[in-house]
mmCIF file of C-alpha atoms in Angstrom:
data_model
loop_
_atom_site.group_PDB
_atom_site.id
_atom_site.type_symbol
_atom_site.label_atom_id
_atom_site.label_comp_id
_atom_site.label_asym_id
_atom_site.label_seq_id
_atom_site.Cartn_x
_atom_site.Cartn_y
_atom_site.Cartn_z
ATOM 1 C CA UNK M 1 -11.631 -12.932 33.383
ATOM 2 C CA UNK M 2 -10.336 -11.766 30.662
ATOM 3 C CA UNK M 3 -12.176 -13.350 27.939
ATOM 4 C CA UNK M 4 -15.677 -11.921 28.912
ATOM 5 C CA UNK M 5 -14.783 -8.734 27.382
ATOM 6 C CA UNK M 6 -12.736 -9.582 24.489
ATOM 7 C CA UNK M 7 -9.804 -9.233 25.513
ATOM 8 C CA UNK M 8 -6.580 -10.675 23.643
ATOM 9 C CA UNK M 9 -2.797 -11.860 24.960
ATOM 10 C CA UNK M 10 0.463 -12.064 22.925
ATOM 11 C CA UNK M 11 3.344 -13.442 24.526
ATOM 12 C CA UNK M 12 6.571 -11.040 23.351
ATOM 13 C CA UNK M 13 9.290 -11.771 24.932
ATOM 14 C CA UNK M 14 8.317 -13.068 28.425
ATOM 15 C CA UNK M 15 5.850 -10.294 28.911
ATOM 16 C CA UNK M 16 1.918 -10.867 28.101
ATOM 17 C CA UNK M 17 0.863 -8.012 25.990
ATOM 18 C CA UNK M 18 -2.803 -7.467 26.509
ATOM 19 C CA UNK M 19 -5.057 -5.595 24.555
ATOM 20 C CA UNK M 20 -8.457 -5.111 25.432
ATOM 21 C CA UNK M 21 -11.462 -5.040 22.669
ATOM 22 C CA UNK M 22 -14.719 -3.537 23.774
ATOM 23 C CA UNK M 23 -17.258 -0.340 23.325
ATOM 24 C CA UNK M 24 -15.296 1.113 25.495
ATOM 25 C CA UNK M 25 -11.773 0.870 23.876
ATOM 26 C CA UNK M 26 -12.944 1.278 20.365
ATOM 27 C CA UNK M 27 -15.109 4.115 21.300
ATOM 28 C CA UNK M 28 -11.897 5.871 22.742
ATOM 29 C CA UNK M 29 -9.823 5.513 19.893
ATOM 30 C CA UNK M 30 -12.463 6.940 17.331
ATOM 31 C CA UNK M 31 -12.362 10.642 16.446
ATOM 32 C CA UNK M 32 -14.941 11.595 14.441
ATOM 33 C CA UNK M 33 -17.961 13.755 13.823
ATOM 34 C CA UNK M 34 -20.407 10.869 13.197
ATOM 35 C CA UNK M 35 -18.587 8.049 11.341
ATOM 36 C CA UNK M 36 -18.466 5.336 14.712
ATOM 37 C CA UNK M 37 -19.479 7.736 16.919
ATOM 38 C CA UNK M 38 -22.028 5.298 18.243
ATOM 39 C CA UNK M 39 -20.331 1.509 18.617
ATOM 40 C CA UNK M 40 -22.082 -1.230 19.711
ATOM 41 C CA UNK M 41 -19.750 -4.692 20.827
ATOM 42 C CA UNK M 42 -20.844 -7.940 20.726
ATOM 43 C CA UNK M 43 -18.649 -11.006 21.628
ATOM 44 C CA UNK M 44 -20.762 -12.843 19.183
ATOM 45 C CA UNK M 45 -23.480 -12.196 16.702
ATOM 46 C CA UNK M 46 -25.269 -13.572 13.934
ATOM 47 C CA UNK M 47 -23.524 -11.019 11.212
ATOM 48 C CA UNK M 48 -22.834 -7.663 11.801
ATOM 49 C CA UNK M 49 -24.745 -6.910 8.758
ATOM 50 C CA UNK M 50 -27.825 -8.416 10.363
ATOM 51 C CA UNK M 51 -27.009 -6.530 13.547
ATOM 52 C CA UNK M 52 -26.984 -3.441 11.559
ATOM 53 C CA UNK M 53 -30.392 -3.766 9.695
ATOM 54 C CA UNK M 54 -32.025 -4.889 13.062
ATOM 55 C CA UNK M 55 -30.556 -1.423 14.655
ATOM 56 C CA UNK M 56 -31.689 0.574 11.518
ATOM 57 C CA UNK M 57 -35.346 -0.877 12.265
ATOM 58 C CA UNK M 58 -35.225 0.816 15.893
ATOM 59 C CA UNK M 59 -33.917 4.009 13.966
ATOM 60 C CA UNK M 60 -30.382 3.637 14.865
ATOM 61 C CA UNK M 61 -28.399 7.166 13.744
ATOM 62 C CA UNK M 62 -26.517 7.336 10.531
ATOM 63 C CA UNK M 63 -22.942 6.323 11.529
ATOM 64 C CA UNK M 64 -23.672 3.543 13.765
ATOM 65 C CA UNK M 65 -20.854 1.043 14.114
ATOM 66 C CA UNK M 66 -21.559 -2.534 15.289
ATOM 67 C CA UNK M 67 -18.399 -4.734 15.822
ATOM 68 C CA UNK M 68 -18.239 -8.429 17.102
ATOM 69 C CA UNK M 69 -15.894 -10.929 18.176
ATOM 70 C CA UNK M 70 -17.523 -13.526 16.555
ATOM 71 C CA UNK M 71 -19.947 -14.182 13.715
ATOM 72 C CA UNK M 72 -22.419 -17.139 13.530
ATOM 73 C CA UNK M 73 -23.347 -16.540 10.149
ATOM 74 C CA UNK M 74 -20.836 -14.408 9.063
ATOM 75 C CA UNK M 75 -20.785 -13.836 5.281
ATOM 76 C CA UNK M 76 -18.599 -13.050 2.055
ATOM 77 C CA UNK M 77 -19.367 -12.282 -1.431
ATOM 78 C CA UNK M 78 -22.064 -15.035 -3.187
ATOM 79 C CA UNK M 79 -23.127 -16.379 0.097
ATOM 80 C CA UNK M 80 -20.168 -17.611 1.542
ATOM 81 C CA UNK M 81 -19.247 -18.412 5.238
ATOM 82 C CA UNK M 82 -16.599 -16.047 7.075
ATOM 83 C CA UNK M 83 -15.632 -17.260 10.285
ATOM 84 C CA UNK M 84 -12.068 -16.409 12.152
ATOM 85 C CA UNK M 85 -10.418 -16.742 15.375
ATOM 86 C CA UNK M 86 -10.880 -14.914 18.528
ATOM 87 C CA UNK M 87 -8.575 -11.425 18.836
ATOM 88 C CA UNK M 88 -7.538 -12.233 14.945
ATOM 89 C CA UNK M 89 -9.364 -9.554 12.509
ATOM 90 C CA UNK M 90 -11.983 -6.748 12.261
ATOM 91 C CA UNK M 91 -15.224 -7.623 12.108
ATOM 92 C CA UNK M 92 -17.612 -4.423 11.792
ATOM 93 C CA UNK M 93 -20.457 -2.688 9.890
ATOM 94 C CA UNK M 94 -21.495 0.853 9.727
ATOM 95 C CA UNK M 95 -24.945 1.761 9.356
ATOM 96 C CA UNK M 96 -25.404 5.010 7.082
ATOM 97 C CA UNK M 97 -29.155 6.560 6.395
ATOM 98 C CA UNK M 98 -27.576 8.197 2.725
ATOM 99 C CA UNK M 99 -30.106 10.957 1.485
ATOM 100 C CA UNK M 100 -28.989 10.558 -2.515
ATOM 101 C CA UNK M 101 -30.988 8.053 -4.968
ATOM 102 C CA UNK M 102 -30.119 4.154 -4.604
ATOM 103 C CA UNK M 103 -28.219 4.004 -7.783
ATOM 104 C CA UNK M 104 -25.234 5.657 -6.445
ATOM 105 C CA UNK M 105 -24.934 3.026 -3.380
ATOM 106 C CA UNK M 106 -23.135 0.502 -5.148
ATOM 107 C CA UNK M 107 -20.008 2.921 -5.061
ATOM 108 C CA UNK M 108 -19.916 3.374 -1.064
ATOM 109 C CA UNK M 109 -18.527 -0.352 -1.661
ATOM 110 C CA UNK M 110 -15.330 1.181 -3.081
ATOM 111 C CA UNK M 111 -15.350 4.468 -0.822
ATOM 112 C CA UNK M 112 -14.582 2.152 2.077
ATOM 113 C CA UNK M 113 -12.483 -0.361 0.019
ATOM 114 C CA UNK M 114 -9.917 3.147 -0.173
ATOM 115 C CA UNK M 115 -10.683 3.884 3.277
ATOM 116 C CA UNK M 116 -9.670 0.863 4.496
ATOM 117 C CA UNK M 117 -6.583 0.752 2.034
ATOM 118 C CA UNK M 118 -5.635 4.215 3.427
ATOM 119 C CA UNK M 119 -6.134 3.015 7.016
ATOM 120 C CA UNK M 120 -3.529 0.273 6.735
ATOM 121 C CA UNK M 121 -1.201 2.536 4.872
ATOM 122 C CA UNK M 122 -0.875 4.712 8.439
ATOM 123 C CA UNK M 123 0.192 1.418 9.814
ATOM 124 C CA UNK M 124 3.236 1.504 7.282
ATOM 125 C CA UNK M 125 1.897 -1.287 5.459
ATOM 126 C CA UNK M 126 2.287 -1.047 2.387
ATOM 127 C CA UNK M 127 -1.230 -1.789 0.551
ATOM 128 C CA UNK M 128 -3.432 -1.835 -2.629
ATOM 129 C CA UNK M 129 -6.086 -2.157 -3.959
ATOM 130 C CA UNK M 130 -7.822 -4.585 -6.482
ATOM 131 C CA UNK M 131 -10.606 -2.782 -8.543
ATOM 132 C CA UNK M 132 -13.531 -2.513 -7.061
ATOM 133 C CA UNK M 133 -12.702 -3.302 -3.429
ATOM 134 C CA UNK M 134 -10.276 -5.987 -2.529
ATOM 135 C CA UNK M 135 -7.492 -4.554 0.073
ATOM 136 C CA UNK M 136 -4.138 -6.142 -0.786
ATOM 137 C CA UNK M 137 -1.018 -7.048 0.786
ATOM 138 C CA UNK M 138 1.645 -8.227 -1.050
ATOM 139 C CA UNK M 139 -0.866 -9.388 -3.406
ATOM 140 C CA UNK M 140 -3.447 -11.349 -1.308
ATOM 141 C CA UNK M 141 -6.766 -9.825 0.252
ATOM 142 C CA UNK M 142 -6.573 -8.944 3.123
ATOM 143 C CA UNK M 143 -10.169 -7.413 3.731
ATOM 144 C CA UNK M 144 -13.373 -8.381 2.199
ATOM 145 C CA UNK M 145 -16.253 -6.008 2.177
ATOM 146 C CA UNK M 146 -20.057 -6.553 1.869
ATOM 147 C CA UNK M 147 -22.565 -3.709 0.895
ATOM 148 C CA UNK M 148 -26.491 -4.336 1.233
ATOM 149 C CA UNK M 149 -29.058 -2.005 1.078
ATOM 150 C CA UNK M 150 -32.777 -1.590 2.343
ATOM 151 C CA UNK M 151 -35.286 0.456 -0.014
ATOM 152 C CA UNK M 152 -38.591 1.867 0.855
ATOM 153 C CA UNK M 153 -40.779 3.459 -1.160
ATOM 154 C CA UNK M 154 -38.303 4.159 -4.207
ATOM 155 C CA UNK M 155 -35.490 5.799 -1.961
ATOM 156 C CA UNK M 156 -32.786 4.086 0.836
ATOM 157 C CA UNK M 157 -33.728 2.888 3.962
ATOM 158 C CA UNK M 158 -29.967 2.325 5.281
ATOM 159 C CA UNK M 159 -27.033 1.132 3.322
ATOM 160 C CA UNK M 160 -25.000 -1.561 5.479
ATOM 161 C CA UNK M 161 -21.549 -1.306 5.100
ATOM 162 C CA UNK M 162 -19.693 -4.767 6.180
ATOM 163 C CA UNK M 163 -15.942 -4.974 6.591
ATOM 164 C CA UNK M 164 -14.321 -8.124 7.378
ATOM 165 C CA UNK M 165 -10.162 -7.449 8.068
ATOM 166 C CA UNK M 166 -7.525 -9.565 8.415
ATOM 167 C CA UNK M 167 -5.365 -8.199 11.457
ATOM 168 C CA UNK M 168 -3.675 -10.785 13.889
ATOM 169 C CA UNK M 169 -3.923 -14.060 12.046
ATOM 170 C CA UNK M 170 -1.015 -16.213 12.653
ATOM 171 C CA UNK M 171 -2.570 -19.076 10.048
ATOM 172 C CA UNK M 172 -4.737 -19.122 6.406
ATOM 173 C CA UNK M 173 -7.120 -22.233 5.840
ATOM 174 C CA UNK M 174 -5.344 -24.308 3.238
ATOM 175 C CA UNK M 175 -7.654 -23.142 0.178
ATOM 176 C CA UNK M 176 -6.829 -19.878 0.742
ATOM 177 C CA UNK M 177 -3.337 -19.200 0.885
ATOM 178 C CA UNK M 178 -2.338 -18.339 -2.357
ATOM 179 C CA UNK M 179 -5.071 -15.597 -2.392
ATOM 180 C CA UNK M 180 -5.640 -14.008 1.542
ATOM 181 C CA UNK M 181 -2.953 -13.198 4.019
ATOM 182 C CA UNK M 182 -3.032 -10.760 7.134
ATOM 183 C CA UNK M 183 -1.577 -8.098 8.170
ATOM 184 C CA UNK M 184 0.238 -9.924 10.871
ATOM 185 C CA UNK M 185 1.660 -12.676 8.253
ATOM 186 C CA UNK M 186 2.948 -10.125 6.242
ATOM 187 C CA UNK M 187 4.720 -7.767 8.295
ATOM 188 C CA UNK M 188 4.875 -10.400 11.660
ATOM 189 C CA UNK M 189 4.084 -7.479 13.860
ATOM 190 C CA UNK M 190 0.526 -7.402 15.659
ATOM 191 C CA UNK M 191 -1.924 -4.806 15.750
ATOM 192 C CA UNK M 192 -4.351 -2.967 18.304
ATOM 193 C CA UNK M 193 -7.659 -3.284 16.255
ATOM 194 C CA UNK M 194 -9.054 -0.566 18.490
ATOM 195 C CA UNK M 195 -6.880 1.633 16.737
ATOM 196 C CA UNK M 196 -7.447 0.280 13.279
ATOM 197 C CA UNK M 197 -11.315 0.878 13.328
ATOM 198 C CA UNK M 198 -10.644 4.606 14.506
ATOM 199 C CA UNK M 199 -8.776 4.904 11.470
ATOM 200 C CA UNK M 200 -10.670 3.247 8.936
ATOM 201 C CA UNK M 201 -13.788 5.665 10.483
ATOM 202 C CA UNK M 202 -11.876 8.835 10.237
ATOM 203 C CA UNK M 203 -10.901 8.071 6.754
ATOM 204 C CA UNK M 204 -13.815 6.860 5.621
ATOM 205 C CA UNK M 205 -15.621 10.004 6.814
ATOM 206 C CA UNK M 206 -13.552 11.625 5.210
ATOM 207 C CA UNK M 207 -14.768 9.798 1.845
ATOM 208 C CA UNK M 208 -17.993 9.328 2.462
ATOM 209 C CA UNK M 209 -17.958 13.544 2.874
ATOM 210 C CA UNK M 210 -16.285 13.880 -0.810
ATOM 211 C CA UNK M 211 -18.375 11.507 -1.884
ATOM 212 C CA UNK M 212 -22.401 13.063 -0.937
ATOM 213 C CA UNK M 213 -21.211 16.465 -2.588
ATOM 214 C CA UNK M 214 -21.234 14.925 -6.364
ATOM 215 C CA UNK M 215 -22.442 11.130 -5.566
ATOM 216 C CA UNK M 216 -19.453 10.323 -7.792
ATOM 217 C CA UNK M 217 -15.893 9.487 -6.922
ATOM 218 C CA UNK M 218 -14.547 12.202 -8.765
ATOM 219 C CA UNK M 219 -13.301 13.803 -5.867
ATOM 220 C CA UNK M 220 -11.393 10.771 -4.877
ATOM 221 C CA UNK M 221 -10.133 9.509 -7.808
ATOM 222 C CA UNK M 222 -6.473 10.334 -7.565
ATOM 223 C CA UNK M 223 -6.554 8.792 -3.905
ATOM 224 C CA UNK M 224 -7.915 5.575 -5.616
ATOM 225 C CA UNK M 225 -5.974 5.467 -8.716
ATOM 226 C CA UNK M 226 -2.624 5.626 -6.835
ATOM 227 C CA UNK M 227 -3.599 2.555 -4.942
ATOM 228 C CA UNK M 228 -4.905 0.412 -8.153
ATOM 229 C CA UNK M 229 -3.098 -2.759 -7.718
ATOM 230 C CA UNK M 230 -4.477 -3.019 -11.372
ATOM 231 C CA UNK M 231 -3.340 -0.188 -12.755
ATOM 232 C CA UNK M 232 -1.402 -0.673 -16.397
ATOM 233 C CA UNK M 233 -1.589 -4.242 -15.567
ATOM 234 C CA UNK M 234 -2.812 -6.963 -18.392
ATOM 235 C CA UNK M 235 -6.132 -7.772 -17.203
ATOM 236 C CA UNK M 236 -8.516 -10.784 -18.519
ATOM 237 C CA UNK M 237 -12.523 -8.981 -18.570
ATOM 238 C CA UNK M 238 -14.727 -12.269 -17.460
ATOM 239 C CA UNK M 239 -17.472 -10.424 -19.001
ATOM 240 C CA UNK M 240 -20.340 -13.598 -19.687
ATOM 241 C CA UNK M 241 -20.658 -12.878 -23.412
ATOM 242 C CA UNK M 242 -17.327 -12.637 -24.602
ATOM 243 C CA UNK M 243 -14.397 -12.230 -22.523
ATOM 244 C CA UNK M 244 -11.626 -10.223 -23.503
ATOM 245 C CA UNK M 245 -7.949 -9.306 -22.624
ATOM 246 C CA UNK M 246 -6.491 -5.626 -22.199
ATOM 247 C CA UNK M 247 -4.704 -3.315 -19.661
ATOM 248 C CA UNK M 248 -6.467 -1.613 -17.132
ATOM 249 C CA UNK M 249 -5.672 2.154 -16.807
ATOM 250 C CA UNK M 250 -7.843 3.360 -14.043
ATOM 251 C CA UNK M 251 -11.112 3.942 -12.268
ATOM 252 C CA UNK M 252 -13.422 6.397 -13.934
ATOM 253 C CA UNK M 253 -15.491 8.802 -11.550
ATOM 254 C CA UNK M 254 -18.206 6.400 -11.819
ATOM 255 C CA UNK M 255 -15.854 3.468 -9.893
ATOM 256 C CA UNK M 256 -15.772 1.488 -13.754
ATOM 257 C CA UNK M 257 -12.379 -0.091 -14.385
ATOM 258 C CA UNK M 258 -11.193 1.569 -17.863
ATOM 259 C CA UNK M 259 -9.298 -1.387 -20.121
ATOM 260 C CA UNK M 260 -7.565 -0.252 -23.088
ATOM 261 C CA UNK M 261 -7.949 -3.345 -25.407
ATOM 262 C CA UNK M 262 -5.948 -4.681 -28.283
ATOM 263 C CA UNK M 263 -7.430 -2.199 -30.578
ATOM 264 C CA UNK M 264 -6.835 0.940 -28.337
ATOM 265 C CA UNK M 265 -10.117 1.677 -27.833
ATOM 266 C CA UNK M 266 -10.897 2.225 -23.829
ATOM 267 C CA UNK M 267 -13.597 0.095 -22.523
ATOM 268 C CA UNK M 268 -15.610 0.401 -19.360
ATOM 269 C CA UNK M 269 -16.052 -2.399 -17.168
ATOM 270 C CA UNK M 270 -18.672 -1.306 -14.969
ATOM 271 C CA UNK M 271 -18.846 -5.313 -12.396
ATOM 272 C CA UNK M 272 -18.429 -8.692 -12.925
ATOM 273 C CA UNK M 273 -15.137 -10.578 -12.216
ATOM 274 C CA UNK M 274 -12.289 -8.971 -13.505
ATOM 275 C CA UNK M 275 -9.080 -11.566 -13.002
ATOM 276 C CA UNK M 276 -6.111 -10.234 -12.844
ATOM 277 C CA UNK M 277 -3.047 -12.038 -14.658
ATOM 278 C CA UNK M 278 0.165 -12.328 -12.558
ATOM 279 C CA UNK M 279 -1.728 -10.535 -8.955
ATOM 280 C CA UNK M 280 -3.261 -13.823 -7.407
#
């Protein structure tokens, strides 16, 4: 039965295309020093966030990958649900036991934003990338990705590194379509996901590497900046106190968004919602 391990069919042409989606077939298609060396499948679980933190409790190694079929409580920025179809996206987290101070965590959320972004470019997609971390496709998100972190005693437990990646969906819920899309919508060709997740690990290593010599993004920043669906784009700041309008140049080393407003002078726009006129 093909279903009890994950397994997916597309009909093209008159012959069933099976791909198979397991520890196993992940672990084969991921070549890397430690980034998914370990992978853990579930059909279902809770979130693999949760899974993650649970693992990192029983001392789990830095690099551990759990991926699932299904999420009960999967979940999205401010709390909300993320749920999807069986064989249709990516749903994984890395656990990573980071040595540097927990101020510099928040960036890892934009380290794997590019990886991902770079992933799906060696697909032939083209891709970019909304500051900080939304992966898009022809303007619509196609990934969402969750960072949480565990602190002990003033330095990092584990930092749990969420991705959520639309791959194979054929449909969007209603309220979405004018802002997600997948990569199967978008270019009508389906993708092995094993492969996918070996990619996203080996470039994310590669990041993550760049990034725990100078706990900046300097060393990344061209990578990043080339991608920047925002870049020279008129951009409205929601900033709480007084919104403003400018054009965003780039990202600084410190993953800020740098606006040039009316005036000329550069500001830095360090989180928050930044909308972008004339992307979504």
């Amino acid at each position: 039965d093909q279903s009890s391990y994950g397994g997916n069919s597309w009909r093209a042409g008159e012959q069933m295309i099976t791909t198979i989606y397991n520890e196993e077939t992940i672990s084969k298609e991921i070549n890397t020093k430690w980034a998914g060396k370990t992978v853990h499948f579930a059909k279902e679980t809770d979130s693999t966030n949760e899974w993650c933190k649970r693992m990192s409790k029983e001392n789990a190694e830095h690099g551990t990958l759990a991926v699932a079929e299904f999420q009960s409580a999967g979940k999205g920025r401010l709390g909300r649900k993320w749920t999807a179809p069986e064989g249709s996206s990516v749903m994984m987290s890395i656990l990573l036991k980071p040595e540097f101070e927990p101020q510099y965590a928040s960036m890892l959320t934009l380290v794997m934003g590019l990886s991902v972004a770079q992933a799906v470019c060696e697909l032939g997609v083209e891709v970019s990338i909304k500051w900080p971390n939304d992966v898009v496709v022809s303007h619509k998100k196609i990934c969402g990705i969750l960072t949480e972190m565990g602190v002990q005693d003033g330095k990092i437990r584990e930092v749990v590194i969420g991705v959520g990646l639309n791959v194979n969906l054929k449909e969007i819920q209603d309220e979405l379509k004018d802002k997600a899309t997948s990569l199967y919508l978008e270019t009508g060709k389906t993708y092995d996901r094993n492969r996918l997740i070996g990619l996203v690990m080996e470039k994310f290593e590669i990041n993550y590497e760049k990034f725990v010599q100078t706990c900046d993004l300097s060393m990344m920043l061209d990578d990043y900046n080339m991608l920047l669906a925002n870049k020279s784009q008129p951009v409205r700041v929601l900033d709480k106190i007084s919104p403003y309008e400018g054009v965003a140049l780039e990202i600084d080393k410190d993953g800020a968004l740098l606006v040039r407003v009316q005036s000329g002078e550069i500001r830095k726009v360090c989180s928050g919602e930044v909308s972008v006129r004339g992307l979504y």
